[in-house]
Tab-separated table of C-alpha atoms in Angstrom:
chain	number	residue	atom	x	y	z
P	1	MET	CA	26.361	18.375	117.764
P	2	THR	CA	26.780	17.423	114.130
P	3	VAL	CA	29.328	15.180	112.462
P	4	HIS	CA	31.641	18.183	112.027
P	5	ILE	CA	30.709	20.615	114.827
P	6	GLU	CA	30.818	19.827	118.557
P	7	ALA	CA	29.120	23.023	119.801
P	8	GLU	CA	25.762	22.630	121.503
P	9	LYS	CA	22.643	24.494	120.441
P	10	GLY	CA	22.797	28.051	121.708
P	11	GLN	CA	26.594	28.182	121.725
P	12	ILE	CA	26.744	29.601	118.194
P	13	ALA	CA	25.388	33.100	117.582
P	14	LYS	CA	22.874	34.031	114.890
P	15	ARG	CA	25.562	36.201	113.283
P	16	VAL	CA	28.748	34.491	112.092
P	17	LEU	CA	32.014	35.637	110.551
P	18	MET	CA	33.858	32.916	108.620
P	19	PRO	CA	37.563	33.213	107.903
P	20	GLY	CA	39.111	30.207	106.221
P	21	ASP	CA	42.088	29.929	108.573
P	22	PRO	CA	41.516	28.710	112.171
P	23	ASN	CA	44.486	30.818	113.304
P	24	ARG	CA	42.740	33.888	111.908
P	25	ALA	CA	39.543	32.930	113.740
P	26	GLU	CA	41.465	32.784	117.018
P	27	TYR	CA	43.204	36.099	116.259
P	28	ILE	CA	39.873	37.834	115.593
P	29	ALA	CA	38.219	36.396	118.694
P	30	LYS	CA	41.035	37.374	121.038
P	31	LYS	CA	41.486	40.861	119.585
P	32	TYR	CA	37.903	41.935	118.934
P	33	LEU	CA	35.364	39.871	120.883
P	34	GLU	CA	34.404	40.445	124.493
P	35	ASN	CA	34.595	37.298	126.641
P	36	PRO	CA	35.232	34.888	123.745
P	37	VAL	CA	34.645	31.201	124.419
P	38	CYS	CA	35.962	28.432	122.172
P	39	VAL	CA	32.913	26.385	121.138
P	40	ASN	CA	34.501	24.138	118.513
P	41	LYS	CA	37.859	22.409	118.064
P	42	LEU	CA	36.594	19.385	116.154
P	43	ARG	CA	38.708	18.569	113.078
P	44	GLY	CA	40.877	21.582	113.847
P	45	GLU	CA	38.294	24.137	112.743
P	46	LEU	CA	38.169	26.656	115.575
P	47	ALA	CA	35.054	28.601	116.540
P	48	PHE	CA	34.686	31.274	119.196
P	49	THR	CA	31.533	32.963	120.467
P	50	GLY	CA	31.585	36.272	122.277
P	51	THR	CA	30.089	39.715	121.927
P	52	TYR	CA	31.060	42.706	119.821
P	53	LYS	CA	29.679	45.972	121.175
P	54	GLY	CA	27.203	43.903	123.150
P	55	VAL	CA	25.955	41.830	120.200
P	56	PRO	CA	26.603	38.044	120.167
P	57	VAL	CA	28.918	37.036	117.308
P	58	THR	CA	30.591	33.738	116.430
P	59	VAL	CA	33.839	33.547	114.477
P	60	PHE	CA	34.057	30.127	112.815
P	61	SER	CA	36.829	28.927	110.507
P	62	SER	CA	35.534	27.332	107.319
P	63	GLY	CA	38.662	25.564	106.140
P	64	MET	CA	39.742	25.709	102.516
P	65	GLY	CA	37.698	25.152	99.392
P	66	ILE	CA	34.119	24.705	98.241
P	67	GLY	CA	33.770	21.322	99.928
P	68	SER	CA	34.755	22.504	103.401
P	69	MET	CA	32.738	25.732	103.211
P	70	GLY	CA	29.810	23.710	101.883
P	71	ILE	CA	29.828	21.460	104.949
P	72	TYR	CA	30.188	24.130	107.624
P	73	SER	CA	27.831	26.725	106.174
P	74	TYR	CA	25.205	24.004	105.609
P	75	GLU	CA	25.357	22.845	109.220
P	76	LEU	CA	25.442	26.374	110.620
P	77	PHE	CA	22.366	27.415	108.653
P	78	ASN	CA	20.443	24.158	108.994
P	79	ASP	CA	21.428	22.753	112.387
P	80	TYR	CA	22.394	25.838	114.398
P	81	ASP	CA	19.798	28.277	113.015
P	82	VAL	CA	22.391	30.867	111.987
P	83	ASP	CA	20.744	33.808	110.205
P	84	SER	CA	23.690	35.457	108.462
P	85	ILE	CA	27.280	34.653	107.549
P	86	ILE	CA	29.960	36.973	106.234
P	87	ARG	CA	32.964	35.193	104.799
P	88	ILE	CA	36.152	37.165	105.417
P	89	GLY	CA	39.190	36.096	103.486
P	90	THR	CA	41.655	36.815	100.735
P	91	ALA	CA	41.439	36.788	96.964
P	92	GLY	CA	43.675	37.109	93.931
P	93	SER	CA	42.912	40.066	91.689
P	94	TYR	CA	42.266	39.557	87.969
P	95	THR	CA	42.741	43.273	87.293
P	96	GLU	CA	45.285	45.965	88.072
P	97	ASP	CA	42.383	48.087	89.391
P	98	PHE	CA	42.372	45.987	92.566
P	99	LYS	CA	45.695	46.301	94.348
P	100	LEU	CA	47.155	44.600	97.440
P	101	TYR	CA	45.047	45.186	100.573
P	102	ASP	CA	42.108	46.600	98.568
P	103	ILE	CA	38.715	45.351	99.781
P	104	LEU	CA	36.251	43.609	97.479
P	105	VAL	CA	32.691	42.944	98.645
P	106	ALA	CA	31.244	40.077	96.619
P	107	ASP	CA	27.954	40.961	94.960
P	108	SER	CA	27.928	37.508	93.323
P	109	SER	CA	30.026	34.435	92.675
P	110	TYR	CA	30.679	32.594	89.421
P	111	SER	CA	31.822	28.971	89.374
P	112	LYS	CA	31.876	25.979	87.043
P	113	THR	CA	31.858	23.591	90.005
P	114	TYR	CA	29.666	20.469	90.134
P	115	PHE	CA	28.845	21.292	93.760
P	116	ASP	CA	25.472	22.733	92.758
P	117	GLU	CA	24.348	19.697	90.777
P	118	GLU	CA	25.537	17.198	93.375
P	119	ALA	CA	24.165	19.165	96.343
P	120	GLY	CA	20.856	20.203	94.841
P	121	ARG	CA	20.373	18.758	91.355
P	122	GLU	CA	20.455	22.173	89.727
P	123	ASP	CA	22.886	23.958	87.436
P	124	ILE	CA	23.698	27.476	88.624
P	125	GLU	CA	26.863	29.235	87.442
P	126	ILE	CA	26.252	32.622	89.108
P	127	ILE	CA	24.751	33.141	92.567
P	128	ASN	CA	24.074	36.565	94.051
P	129	SER	CA	25.005	37.661	97.547
P	130	SER	CA	22.432	39.076	99.957
P	131	GLY	CA	21.616	42.573	98.768
P	132	ASP	CA	20.467	43.711	102.221
P	133	LEU	CA	23.700	42.579	103.830
P	134	ASN	CA	25.831	44.160	101.115
P	135	GLY	CA	23.900	47.391	101.516
P	136	ILE	CA	24.762	47.452	105.210
P	137	ILE	CA	28.428	46.729	104.458
P	138	MET	CA	28.754	49.454	101.835
P	139	ASN	CA	26.975	52.007	104.034
P	140	THR	CA	29.216	51.062	106.944
P	141	ALA	CA	32.315	51.347	104.751
P	142	ALA	CA	31.286	54.848	103.682
P	143	LEU	CA	30.586	55.858	107.293
P	144	LYS	CA	33.944	54.507	108.502
P	145	ARG	CA	35.797	55.864	105.449
P	146	ILE	CA	36.883	52.426	104.303
P	147	ASN	CA	37.458	52.023	100.584
P	148	ALA	CA	35.400	48.949	99.680
P	149	ARG	CA	34.056	48.106	96.232
P	150	LEU	CA	31.444	45.646	95.038
P	151	GLY	CA	32.307	43.027	92.431
P	152	ARG	CA	31.829	39.463	91.259
P	153	VAL	CA	34.269	36.783	92.388
P	154	HIS	CA	35.309	33.600	90.631
P	155	THR	CA	35.199	30.639	93.013
P	156	THR	CA	37.587	27.966	91.804
P	157	GLU	CA	38.236	24.432	93.013
P	158	SER	CA	41.892	24.459	91.924
P	159	PHE	CA	44.415	26.690	93.673
P	160	TYR	CA	47.271	25.592	91.436
P	161	THR	CA	46.491	25.896	87.753
P	162	GLU	CA	48.408	26.006	84.503
P	163	ASN	CA	45.549	27.889	82.843
P	164	LYS	CA	46.574	31.552	82.849
P	165	ASN	CA	43.784	32.713	80.533
P	166	TYR	CA	42.058	35.030	82.993
P	167	LYS	CA	40.225	36.932	80.266
P	168	LYS	CA	37.417	34.374	80.128
P	169	PHE	CA	36.738	35.070	83.808
P	170	THR	CA	36.936	38.838	83.478
P	171	ASP	CA	34.559	38.518	80.513
P	172	MET	CA	32.147	36.903	82.986
P	173	GLY	CA	32.456	39.997	85.168
P	174	CYS	CA	34.834	38.471	87.728
P	175	ARG	CA	37.213	40.872	89.444
P	176	ALA	CA	39.071	38.345	91.599
P	177	VAL	CA	39.433	34.641	92.355
P	178	GLU	CA	39.042	32.685	95.620
P	179	MET	CA	37.828	29.249	96.733
P	180	GLU	CA	34.843	29.370	99.102
P	181	THR	CA	32.233	32.049	98.379
P	182	TYR	CA	30.118	30.089	95.874
P	183	ALA	CA	29.346	27.302	98.370
P	184	LEU	CA	28.397	29.816	101.067
P	185	LEU	CA	26.029	31.683	98.753
P	186	TYR	CA	24.555	28.413	97.477
P	187	ASN	CA	23.651	27.282	100.999
P	188	ALA	CA	22.321	30.715	101.932
P	189	LYS	CA	20.041	30.545	98.891
P	190	LYS	CA	18.995	27.001	99.807
P	191	PHE	CA	18.030	27.903	103.377
P	192	LEU	CA	16.773	31.450	102.634
P	193	LYS	CA	19.485	32.994	104.811
P	194	LYS	CA	21.811	35.986	104.343
P	195	ALA	CA	25.412	35.670	103.196
P	196	THR	CA	28.179	37.528	101.451
P	197	ALA	CA	31.972	37.782	101.397
P	198	ILE	CA	34.366	40.603	102.204
P	199	LEU	CA	37.738	39.860	100.650
P	200	THR	CA	41.129	41.517	100.930
P	201	ILE	CA	43.275	41.336	97.810
P	202	SER	CA	46.288	39.279	98.844
P	203	ASP	CA	47.886	38.873	95.432
P	204	ASN	CA	47.536	40.299	91.950
P	205	LEU	CA	47.654	37.751	89.150
P	206	ILE	CA	48.544	40.425	86.602
P	207	THR	CA	51.382	42.213	88.425
P	208	HIS	CA	52.442	39.101	90.434
P	209	GLU	CA	52.572	41.055	93.714
P	210	GLU	CA	51.542	39.201	96.861
P	211	ILE	CA	51.185	39.499	100.627
P	212	ASP	CA	53.399	37.255	102.770
P	213	PRO	CA	51.746	34.361	104.658
P	214	LYS	CA	51.950	35.986	108.117
P	215	ALA	CA	50.252	39.137	106.853
P	216	ARG	CA	47.451	36.992	105.416
P	217	GLU	CA	46.820	35.786	108.957
P	218	GLN	CA	47.139	38.969	110.982
P	219	LYS	CA	47.210	42.135	108.832
P	220	LEU	CA	43.682	42.179	107.511
P	221	ASP	CA	42.206	44.306	110.277
P	222	GLU	CA	40.397	46.826	108.085
P	223	MET	CA	38.375	44.013	106.508
P	224	ILE	CA	37.734	42.381	109.894
P	225	PHE	CA	36.601	45.681	111.434
P	226	LEU	CA	34.247	46.326	108.497
P	227	ALA	CA	32.743	42.836	108.818
P	228	LEU	CA	32.186	43.155	112.570
P	229	GLU	CA	30.684	46.629	112.329
P	230	SER	CA	28.340	45.385	109.573
P	231	ILE	CA	27.255	42.042	111.047
P	232	ILE	CA	25.973	43.639	114.265
P	233	LYS	CA	23.712	45.951	112.246
P	234	ASN	CA	22.085	43.070	110.392
P	235	GLN	CA	18.635	42.063	111.663
């Protein structure tokens, strides 16, 4: 056990999918995993371990924001010897090229957060995802005829903002905005583990279209399927 996770050693698989929402974690476990067992309820962050096509997989909710993802990914990598994590979640598109329900695979994350300096005394604005893991995901997407595209995400600490000048982020190469990927990639880099994010576009900040809250929880199956098919191929 850690301060934030009550699972015992061996109850969490080497391969982990991390949605932000605990309800989504439960949905994925019940729909996709064989013989899922709930291994964490502490602080309301649900985790389930089962098998997918015979391969052990844990689905663990990260909560919202850099801080929460920073805690859980740190403890999973460091205390539970997890080898790879794929974040699965939603993002807001900065461009009309990415429409609702499109899938973005993060090749990197940009953030102006102080998380890096406070967690490791270093200043890193852009962190790359695991190339090997992304290669598996993109090959799997092509095989399964899923339209997924690589791109940089902007990880922000503020969901509500009055700053609508998105051009400065698109000038940095960012295609969409979300709130957790940077912390996951930072900890993967720290512990020499594999990590990336597969994100479904849930709203477009240019056209102002958005997916309703219930769909955010339960209508992201193409992304979930892609993540599961990819994580079991990772060694």
